PDB file of C-alpha atoms in Angstrom:
ATOM      1  CA  UNK O 234      -0.486  -0.479  -0.019  1.00  0.00           C
ATOM      2  CA  UNK O 235       1.706   3.206  -1.004  1.00  0.00           C
ATOM      3  CA  UNK O 236       1.417   6.058   1.786  1.00  0.00           C
ATOM      4  CA  UNK O 237      -0.177   9.932   0.897  1.00  0.00           C
ATOM      5  CA  UNK O 238       2.965  12.083   2.341  1.00  0.00           C
ATOM      6  CA  UNK O 239       1.559  14.615   0.205  1.00  0.00           C
ATOM      7  CA  UNK O 240      -1.373  15.121   2.231  1.00  0.00           C
ATOM      8  CA  UNK O 241       0.196  14.300   5.877  1.00  0.00           C
ATOM      9  CA  UNK O 242       2.681  17.148   5.076  1.00  0.00           C
ATOM     10  CA  UNK O 243      -0.478  19.440   4.223  1.00  0.00           C
ATOM     11  CA  UNK O 244      -1.744  18.956   7.500  1.00  0.00           C
ATOM     12  CA  UNK O 245       1.274  20.023   9.290  1.00  0.00           C
ATOM     13  CA  UNK O 246       1.915  22.496   7.463  1.00  0.00           C
ATOM     14  CA  UNK O 247      -1.638  23.865   7.365  1.00  0.00           C
ATOM     15  CA  UNK O 248      -1.847  23.194  11.642  1.00  0.00           C
ATOM     16  CA  UNK O 249       1.915  24.713  11.914  1.00  0.00           C
ATOM     17  CA  UNK O 250       0.197  27.707   9.833  1.00  0.00           C
ATOM     18  CA  UNK O 251      -2.373  28.169  12.524  1.00  0.00           C
ATOM     19  CA  UNK O 252      -0.077  27.619  15.539  1.00  0.00           C
ATOM     20  CA  UNK O 253       2.038  30.147  14.268  1.00  0.00           C
ATOM     21  CA  UNK O 254      -0.220  32.992  13.552  1.00  0.00           C
ATOM     22  CA  UNK O 255      -1.933  32.070  16.901  1.00  0.00           C
ATOM     23  CA  UNK O 256       1.350  33.392  18.572  1.00  0.00           C
ATOM     24  CA  UNK O 257       1.583  36.482  16.400  1.00  0.00           C
ATOM     25  CA  UNK O 258      -2.168  37.501  17.014  1.00  0.00           C
ATOM     26  CA  UNK O 259      -2.247  36.607  20.472  1.00  0.00           C
ATOM     27  CA  UNK O 260       0.370  38.853  20.718  1.00  0.00           C
ATOM     28  CA  UNK O 261      -0.899  41.561  18.301  1.00  0.00           C
ATOM     29  CA  UNK O 262      -4.645  41.673  20.789  1.00  0.00           C
ATOM     30  CA  UNK O 263      -3.369  41.178  24.161  1.00  0.00           C
ATOM     31  CA  UNK O 264      -1.064  44.333  23.271  1.00  0.00           C
ATOM     32  CA  UNK O 265       1.507  41.839  23.719  1.00  0.00           C
ATOM     33  CA  UNK O 266       4.182  43.500  21.472  1.00  0.00           C
ATOM     34  CA  UNK O 267       5.335  45.954  24.155  1.00  0.00           C
ATOM     35  CA  UNK O 268       5.583  44.041  27.096  1.00  0.00           C
ATOM     36  CA  UNK O 269       7.720  41.525  24.304  1.00  0.00           C
ATOM     37  CA  UNK O 270       9.728  44.215  22.965  1.00  0.00           C
ATOM     38  CA  UNK O 271      10.751  45.224  26.773  1.00  0.00           C
ATOM     39  CA  UNK O 272      11.798  41.789  27.678  1.00  0.00           C
ATOM     40  CA  UNK O 273      14.142  41.788  24.516  1.00  0.00           C
ATOM     41  CA  UNK O 274      15.721  45.001  25.260  1.00  0.00           C
ATOM     42  CA  UNK O 275      16.398  43.631  28.825  1.00  0.00           C
ATOM     43  CA  UNK O 276      18.398  40.711  26.843  1.00  0.00           C
ATOM     44  CA  UNK O 277      20.641  43.404  25.166  1.00  0.00           C
ATOM     45  CA  UNK O 278      18.261  42.841  21.950  1.00  0.00           C
ATOM     46  CA  UNK O 279      18.975  45.943  20.284  1.00  0.00           C
ATOM     47  CA  UNK O 280      15.656  47.573  19.197  1.00  0.00           C
ATOM     48  CA  UNK O 281      13.634  45.648  21.037  1.00  0.00           C
ATOM     49  CA  UNK O 282      10.508  47.526  20.504  1.00  0.00           C
ATOM     50  CA  UNK O 283      10.636  47.071  16.561  1.00  0.00           C
ATOM     51  CA  UNK O 284      12.145  43.627  16.664  1.00  0.00           C
ATOM     52  CA  UNK O 285       9.034  42.332  18.301  1.00  0.00           C
ATOM     53  CA  UNK O 286       6.195  44.298  16.918  1.00  0.00           C
ATOM     54  CA  UNK O 287       8.544  42.862  13.749  1.00  0.00           C
ATOM     55  CA  UNK O 288       8.258  39.041  14.747  1.00  0.00           C
ATOM     56  CA  UNK O 289       4.689  39.448  16.005  1.00  0.00           C
ATOM     57  CA  UNK O 290       3.388  40.839  12.068  1.00  0.00           C
ATOM     58  CA  UNK O 291       6.355  38.202  10.100  1.00  0.00           C
ATOM     59  CA  UNK O 292       4.109  35.487  12.281  1.00  0.00           C
ATOM     60  CA  UNK O 293       0.842  36.816  10.801  1.00  0.00           C
ATOM     61  CA  UNK O 294       1.996  37.405   7.311  1.00  0.00           C
ATOM     62  CA  UNK O 295       4.351  34.772   6.948  1.00  0.00           C
ATOM     63  CA  UNK O 296       2.073  31.633   8.305  1.00  0.00           C
ATOM     64  CA  UNK O 297      -0.307  33.053   5.482  1.00  0.00           C
ATOM     65  CA  UNK O 298       2.075  32.761   2.623  1.00  0.00           C
ATOM     66  CA  UNK O 299       3.563  29.607   3.754  1.00  0.00           C
ATOM     67  CA  UNK O 300       0.343  27.858   4.223  1.00  0.00           C
ATOM     68  CA  UNK O 301      -0.428  28.647   0.438  1.00  0.00           C
ATOM     69  CA  UNK O 302       3.452  27.536  -0.889  1.00  0.00           C
ATOM     70  CA  UNK O 303       4.781  30.556  -0.697  1.00  0.00           C
ATOM     71  CA  UNK O 304       8.705  31.624   0.057  1.00  0.00           C
ATOM     72  CA  UNK O 305       8.993  28.232   1.875  1.00  0.00           C
ATOM     73  CA  UNK O 306      12.210  28.321   2.331  1.00  0.00           C
ATOM     74  CA  UNK O 307      12.692  31.422   3.555  1.00  0.00           C
ATOM     75  CA  UNK O 308       9.876  31.363   6.020  1.00  0.00           C
ATOM     76  CA  UNK O 309      10.935  28.177   7.465  1.00  0.00           C
ATOM     77  CA  UNK O 310      14.579  29.583   7.546  1.00  0.00           C
ATOM     78  CA  UNK O 311      13.729  32.777   9.714  1.00  0.00           C
ATOM     79  CA  UNK O 312      10.533  31.189  11.978  1.00  0.00           C
ATOM     80  CA  UNK O 313      12.963  28.594  12.394  1.00  0.00           C
ATOM     81  CA  UNK O 314      15.727  30.933  13.970  1.00  0.00           C
ATOM     82  CA  UNK O 315      12.750  32.944  16.294  1.00  0.00           C
ATOM     83  CA  UNK O 316      11.794  30.242  17.834  1.00  0.00           C
ATOM     84  CA  UNK O 317      15.165  28.479  18.353  1.00  0.00           C
ATOM     85  CA  UNK O 318      16.289  31.362  20.013  1.00  0.00           C
ATOM     86  CA  UNK O 319      13.002  31.174  22.341  1.00  0.00           C
ATOM     87  CA  UNK O 320      13.858  27.600  22.906  1.00  0.00           C
ATOM     88  CA  UNK O 321      17.445  28.926  24.239  1.00  0.00           C
ATOM     89  CA  UNK O 322      16.404  32.209  25.706  1.00  0.00           C
ATOM     90  CA  UNK O 323      12.832  31.314  27.508  1.00  0.00           C
ATOM     91  CA  UNK O 324      12.657  27.417  27.247  1.00  0.00           C
ATOM     92  CA  UNK O 325      15.919  25.900  27.731  1.00  0.00           C
ATOM     93  CA  UNK O 326      16.162  26.841  31.127  1.00  0.00           C
ATOM     94  CA  UNK O 327      12.893  25.342  32.005  1.00  0.00           C
ATOM     95  CA  UNK O 328      13.785  21.562  31.251  1.00  0.00           C
ATOM     96  CA  UNK O 329      11.880  19.678  28.094  1.00  0.00           C
ATOM     97  CA  UNK O 330       8.136  19.200  29.610  1.00  0.00           C
ATOM     98  CA  UNK O 331       5.527  22.026  28.905  1.00  0.00           C
ATOM     99  CA  UNK O 332       3.283  21.054  31.732  1.00  0.00           C
ATOM    100  CA  UNK O 333       3.017  17.851  33.789  1.00  0.00           C
ATOM    101  CA  UNK O 334       6.593  16.624  35.189  1.00  0.00           C
ATOM    102  CA  UNK O 335       7.792  20.612  34.217  1.00  0.00           C
ATOM    103  CA  UNK O 336       6.212  24.481  33.094  1.00  0.00           C
ATOM    104  CA  UNK O 337       7.499  25.859  30.225  1.00  0.00           C
ATOM    105  CA  UNK O 338      10.076  23.789  29.153  1.00  0.00           C
ATOM    106  CA  UNK O 339      11.166  22.802  25.235  1.00  0.00           C
ATOM    107  CA  UNK O 340       9.235  19.507  24.093  1.00  0.00           C
ATOM    108  CA  UNK O 341       7.006  22.067  21.863  1.00  0.00           C
ATOM    109  CA  UNK O 342       9.660  24.487  20.843  1.00  0.00           C
ATOM    110  CA  UNK O 343      11.886  21.272  19.628  1.00  0.00           C
ATOM    111  CA  UNK O 344       8.482  19.962  17.392  1.00  0.00           C
ATOM    112  CA  UNK O 345       8.012  23.172  16.058  1.00  0.00           C
ATOM    113  CA  UNK O 346      11.444  23.023  15.088  1.00  0.00           C
ATOM    114  CA  UNK O 347      11.156  19.337  14.123  1.00  0.00           C
ATOM    115  CA  UNK O 348       8.355  20.962  11.654  1.00  0.00           C
ATOM    116  CA  UNK O 349       9.715  23.237   9.728  1.00  0.00           C
ATOM    117  CA  UNK O 350      12.556  21.347   8.841  1.00  0.00           C
ATOM    118  CA  UNK O 351      10.494  18.839   7.482  1.00  0.00           C
ATOM    119  CA  UNK O 352       8.408  21.422   5.825  1.00  0.00           C
ATOM    120  CA  UNK O 353      11.523  22.927   4.272  1.00  0.00           C
ATOM    121  CA  UNK O 354      13.311  19.799   3.148  1.00  0.00           C
ATOM    122  CA  UNK O 355      11.622  18.855   0.015  1.00  0.00           C
ATOM    123  CA  UNK O 356      11.667  22.389  -1.131  1.00  0.00           C
ATOM    124  CA  UNK O 357      15.773  23.143  -0.574  1.00  0.00           C
ATOM    125  CA  UNK O 358      16.959  22.577  -4.341  1.00  0.00           C
ATOM    126  CA  UNK O 359      19.782  19.929  -3.512  1.00  0.00           C
ATOM    127  CA  UNK O 360      16.798  17.533  -2.627  1.00  0.00           C
ATOM    128  CA  UNK O 361      14.879  18.561  -6.165  1.00  0.00           C
ATOM    129  CA  UNK O 362      18.115  17.896  -7.647  1.00  0.00           C
ATOM    130  CA  UNK O 363      18.977  14.347  -6.532  1.00  0.00           C
ATOM    131  CA  UNK O 364      15.656  13.328  -6.454  1.00  0.00           C
ATOM    132  CA  UNK O 365      15.217  14.023 -10.316  1.00  0.00           C
TER     133      UNK O 365
END
């Protein structure tokens, strides 16, 4: 029996886009960009408020394009950097688990990073060239 990976990748991509967009949407409607920007500045990130707004808007707009398979490699790479930074700056110090045996850990971030890799991998030009 042949497995249809295209359907599974579509489900993964759309689900991930919903998750990513929800981060930006929540931050936008809760007024969270200003506190996020202040926190980024306190961590030594220059222009923290601008970076926070850029991430917020990128999460919203980029997720739309990613959902429709536009600029997949570029969007995935930027999201990978954003979520890897969050993993390193926020979640790593809390261990592995998000809930249960811990709180605010890295397991969800690792899943997002792995999903971004899986979504982007087929779009890497060298990978396509090997399969032609």
